[in-house]
Tab-separated table of C-alpha atoms in Angstrom:
chain	number	residue	atom	x	y	z
A	11	MET	CA	-37.250	69.810	-102.375
A	12	GLY	CA	-40.944	69.782	-101.948
A	13	ASN	CA	-41.250	65.748	-102.725
A	14	ARG	CA	-38.606	65.445	-99.366
A	15	ALA	CA	-40.661	67.585	-97.541
A	16	MET	CA	-43.596	65.917	-98.330
A	17	CYS	CA	-42.028	62.310	-97.738
A	18	MET	CA	-40.680	63.431	-94.257
A	19	LEU	CA	-44.058	64.601	-93.158
A	20	TRP	CA	-45.804	61.365	-94.409
A	21	ALA	CA	-43.162	59.275	-92.651
A	22	LEU	CA	-43.582	61.502	-89.285
A	23	PHE	CA	-47.775	60.869	-89.484
A	24	PHE	CA	-47.164	57.202	-89.887
A	25	LEU	CA	-44.789	56.985	-87.289
A	26	CYS	CA	-46.573	59.162	-84.744
A	27	PHE	CA	-49.851	57.292	-85.360
A	28	PHE	CA	-49.124	53.845	-85.959
A	29	SER	CA	-46.038	52.924	-83.714
A	30	ASN	CA	-47.186	51.237	-80.635
A	31	SER	CA	-45.087	52.810	-77.896
A	32	ARG	CA	-46.512	53.991	-74.571
A	33	ALA	CA	-45.529	55.572	-71.421
A	34	ILE	CA	-47.574	54.516	-68.657
A	35	TRP	CA	-47.672	55.972	-65.065
A	36	LEU	CA	-48.787	53.451	-62.259
A	37	THR	CA	-49.834	54.178	-59.108
A	38	LEU	CA	-49.209	50.980	-56.944
A	39	PRO	CA	-51.140	50.457	-53.680
A	40	SER	CA	-49.562	49.171	-50.782
A	41	SER	CA	-50.958	45.893	-50.744
A	42	GLY	CA	-52.194	43.965	-54.008
A	43	SER	CA	-50.848	44.419	-57.394
A	44	LYS	CA	-51.651	46.475	-60.688
A	45	CYS	CA	-51.321	44.852	-64.045
A	46	VAL	CA	-50.734	46.292	-67.951
A	47	SER	CA	-51.918	44.161	-70.671
A	48	GLU	CA	-51.468	44.303	-74.197
A	49	GLU	CA	-52.694	41.808	-77.044
A	50	ILE	CA	-49.732	41.255	-79.338
A	51	GLN	CA	-49.310	38.801	-81.843
A	52	ASN	CA	-46.862	36.319	-82.966
A	53	ASN	CA	-43.125	37.055	-83.789
A	54	VAL	CA	-43.083	40.908	-82.285
A	55	VAL	CA	-40.430	42.463	-80.398
A	56	VAL	CA	-41.343	43.718	-77.105
A	57	LEU	CA	-39.015	46.202	-75.218
A	58	ALA	CA	-39.986	47.761	-71.822
A	59	ASP	CA	-38.131	50.009	-69.070
A	60	TYR	CA	-39.574	50.660	-65.544
A	61	VAL	CA	-38.571	52.735	-62.727
A	62	VAL	CA	-39.930	53.641	-59.213
A	63	ILE	CA	-40.610	57.404	-59.064
A	64	PRO	CA	-39.472	58.756	-55.345
A	65	GLU	CA	-42.048	60.729	-53.581
A	66	GLY	CA	-39.464	63.031	-51.815
A	67	VAL	CA	-35.375	63.721	-52.334
A	68	HIS	CA	-34.575	62.548	-48.840
A	69	GLN	CA	-36.702	59.635	-48.621
A	70	SER	CA	-35.578	56.152	-49.018
A	71	HIS	CA	-36.309	54.577	-52.399
A	72	PRO	CA	-39.604	51.622	-52.245
A	73	THR	CA	-38.727	48.471	-53.919
A	74	ILE	CA	-41.193	46.552	-56.086
A	75	SER	CA	-41.450	43.304	-57.877
A	76	VAL	CA	-42.359	42.689	-61.467
A	77	LYS	CA	-43.721	39.760	-63.420
A	78	VAL	CA	-44.239	39.361	-66.953
A	79	THR	CA	-46.575	36.481	-68.260
A	80	SER	CA	-47.464	35.139	-71.785
A	81	PRO	CA	-50.891	34.334	-72.844
A	82	PHE	CA	-50.244	30.583	-71.898
A	83	GLY	CA	-48.830	31.698	-68.503
A	84	ASN	CA	-45.281	31.394	-69.266
A	85	ASN	CA	-42.788	33.563	-67.333
A	86	LEU	CA	-40.959	35.842	-69.642
A	87	HIS	CA	-39.594	38.205	-66.979
A	88	HIS	CA	-39.435	38.253	-62.925
A	89	SER	CA	-37.741	40.589	-60.657
A	90	GLU	CA	-38.223	41.292	-57.019
A	91	GLN	CA	-36.806	44.116	-54.897
A	92	THR	CA	-35.806	46.373	-57.404
A	93	THR	CA	-36.457	49.959	-58.264
A	94	ILE	CA	-35.474	50.229	-62.023
A	95	GLY	CA	-35.346	47.430	-64.568
A	96	ASN	CA	-36.174	46.519	-68.052
A	97	PHE	CA	-37.612	43.559	-70.050
A	98	ALA	CA	-37.460	42.378	-73.647
A	99	PHE	CA	-38.538	39.404	-75.443
A	100	THR	CA	-39.755	38.283	-79.149
A	101	THR	CA	-43.243	36.990	-78.921
A	102	ASN	CA	-44.010	33.301	-79.430
A	103	GLU	CA	-47.491	33.202	-79.206
A	104	SER	CA	-50.548	35.403	-79.887
A	105	GLY	CA	-52.744	36.880	-77.408
A	106	ASN	CA	-52.903	39.152	-74.001
A	107	TYR	CA	-49.372	39.764	-72.419
A	108	LEU	CA	-49.364	40.468	-68.970
A	109	ALA	CA	-47.198	42.800	-66.872
A	110	CYS	CA	-47.704	43.005	-63.230
A	111	PHE	CA	-46.224	45.273	-60.609
A	112	TRP	CA	-46.592	45.198	-56.690
A	113	VAL	CA	-44.746	46.654	-53.817
A	114	ASP	CA	-42.141	44.934	-51.785
A	115	HIS	CA	-40.914	47.498	-49.383
A	116	ASN	CA	-41.937	50.867	-48.512
A	117	GLU	CA	-40.515	52.590	-45.297
A	118	GLY	CA	-42.793	55.439	-45.726
A	119	GLY	CA	-46.014	53.418	-46.506
A	120	GLY	CA	-48.646	54.595	-48.901
A	121	ASP	CA	-48.534	54.512	-52.673
A	122	VAL	CA	-45.798	53.957	-54.931
A	123	SER	CA	-45.610	55.462	-58.391
A	124	VAL	CA	-44.064	53.641	-61.195
A	125	ASN	CA	-43.043	55.006	-64.794
A	126	LEU	CA	-43.392	52.262	-67.489
A	127	ASP	CA	-42.035	52.722	-71.001
A	128	TRP	CA	-43.594	49.905	-73.427
A	129	LYS	CA	-42.466	49.787	-76.976
A	130	ILE	CA	-43.965	47.174	-79.519
A	131	GLY	CA	-42.890	46.220	-83.205
A	132	ILE	CA	-41.622	49.015	-85.117
A	133	ALA	CA	-41.672	51.213	-82.005
A	134	ALA	CA	-38.931	48.759	-80.198
A	135	LYS	CA	-36.683	48.661	-83.191
A	136	ASP	CA	-32.955	50.676	-82.865
A	137	TRP	CA	-32.927	52.646	-85.856
A	138	ASP	CA	-29.475	54.382	-84.845
A	139	SER	CA	-28.162	50.661	-85.339
A	140	VAL	CA	-29.755	50.514	-88.713
A	141	ALA	CA	-28.746	53.990	-89.607
A	142	LYS	CA	-25.107	53.047	-88.871
A	143	LYS	CA	-24.967	49.822	-90.205
A	144	GLU	CA	-26.591	50.690	-93.719
A	145	LYS	CA	-25.078	54.153	-93.768
A	146	ILE	CA	-28.397	55.892	-94.294
A	147	GLU	CA	-29.522	59.384	-92.852
A	148	GLY	CA	-32.304	62.032	-93.275
A	149	VAL	CA	-35.167	61.444	-95.854
A	150	GLU	CA	-33.726	57.852	-96.477
A	151	LEU	CA	-33.975	56.633	-93.008
A	152	GLU	CA	-37.306	58.252	-92.601
A	153	LEU	CA	-38.392	56.499	-95.615
A	154	ARG	CA	-36.951	53.266	-94.083
A	155	LYS	CA	-39.113	54.106	-90.857
A	156	LEU	CA	-42.149	54.343	-92.647
A	157	GLU	CA	-41.574	51.106	-95.202
A	158	GLY	CA	-41.122	49.374	-91.406
A	159	ALA	CA	-44.456	51.192	-90.147
A	160	VAL	CA	-46.238	50.008	-93.323
A	161	GLU	CA	-45.233	46.354	-92.830
A	162	ALA	CA	-46.191	46.388	-89.219
A	163	ILE	CA	-49.771	47.653	-90.355
A	164	HIS	CA	-50.032	45.182	-92.962
A	165	GLU	CA	-49.156	42.232	-90.513
A	166	ASN	CA	-51.269	43.654	-87.748
A	167	LEU	CA	-54.327	43.653	-90.510
A	168	LEU	CA	-53.450	40.193	-91.493
A	169	TYR	CA	-53.727	39.459	-87.932
A	170	LEU	CA	-56.970	40.999	-87.452
A	171	LYS	CA	-58.407	39.089	-90.560
A	172	GLY	CA	-57.353	35.841	-89.029
A	173	ARG	CA	-58.753	36.770	-85.638
A	174	GLU	CA	-61.867	37.699	-87.588
A	175	ALA	CA	-62.094	34.500	-89.414
A	176	GLU	CA	-61.692	32.386	-85.873
A	177	MET	CA	-64.344	34.376	-84.376
A	178	ARG	CA	-66.552	33.823	-87.268
A	179	THR	CA	-65.922	30.062	-87.304
A	180	VAL	CA	-66.661	29.922	-83.495
A	181	SER	CA	-69.874	31.879	-83.953
A	182	GLU	CA	-71.159	29.865	-86.807
A	183	THR	CA	-70.578	26.800	-84.695
A	184	THR	CA	-72.112	28.122	-81.700
A	185	ASN	CA	-75.288	29.030	-83.900
A	186	GLY	CA	-75.278	25.615	-85.346
A	187	ARG	CA	-75.002	24.015	-81.785
A	188	VAL	CA	-77.734	26.107	-80.618
A	189	ALA	CA	-80.209	25.360	-83.447
A	190	TRP	CA	-79.733	21.445	-83.178
A	191	PHE	CA	-80.246	21.951	-79.201
A	192	SER	CA	-83.120	24.008	-80.019
A	193	ILE	CA	-84.571	20.926	-82.405
A	194	MET	CA	-83.521	18.461	-79.877
A	195	SER	CA	-85.740	20.292	-77.199
A	196	LEU	CA	-88.587	20.795	-79.277
A	197	GLY	CA	-88.500	16.745	-80.038
A	198	ILE	CA	-88.322	16.337	-76.645
A	199	CYS	CA	-91.353	18.515	-75.670
A	200	ILE	CA	-93.409	17.029	-78.333
A	201	ALA	CA	-92.319	13.193	-77.388
A	202	VAL	CA	-93.075	14.216	-73.849
A	203	SER	CA	-96.756	15.829	-74.604
A	204	ALA	CA	-97.338	12.751	-76.573
A	205	LEU	CA	-96.767	10.319	-73.897
A	206	GLN	CA	-98.743	12.258	-71.326
A	207	LEU	CA	-101.902	12.144	-74.091
A	208	TRP	CA	-101.107	8.364	-74.179
A	209	HIS	CA	-101.336	7.897	-70.697
A	210	LEU	CA	-103.945	9.964	-69.866
A	211	LYS	CA	-106.031	8.422	-72.526
A	212	ARG	CA	-105.135	4.929	-71.035
A	213	TYR	CA	-106.075	5.978	-67.359
A	214	PHE	CA	-109.436	7.404	-68.823
A	215	GLN	CA	-110.187	4.119	-70.491
A	216	LYS	CA	-109.394	1.935	-67.505
A	217	LYS	CA	-111.540	4.169	-65.757
A	218	LYS	CA	-114.299	3.700	-68.408
A	219	LEU	CA	-114.511	7.215	-68.540
A	220	ILE	CA	-114.330	7.365	-72.407
């Protein structure tokens, strides 16, 4: 019984601290837009729900537009004149994914509040369907969640390791180019100085000053 309790505690710990799920409250101005960005690696499931929060019971619901784009600018979701919606996709490229919101219509004027529930990776998985399909529950289900969280952490660490290697390569390449540029600049300065000395020597020789 004690082992099961410990497993449950560890499962809850990992799921709470390593699952990527965020509830975001956005306040949209009457003009302009607000964006939310997230750096996500390749082949990750993303789910999100958004809803406009009315300011008063008797006030009309303002409508908004939503656009989600990939790091390369591909359009993943676009909705206009809406008060509630959702989007879901699996990433095909690594980088910053951008979700932008702006007000289409608001009779009362002023700012508009939007609630965004953004889930990524293990947090976006439908564990109820998994439990029904595989006929698991209780501690076994929590252990499956823990296994998924560990796999997600491992994949994220591999992704960060790859990014670090890329950044190190770029840094080394840049340092090499800077070193060659410094050597070339020093060579040009020496050549120009030598040319100036040669020119001054010829000038003084013609004037018979030396």
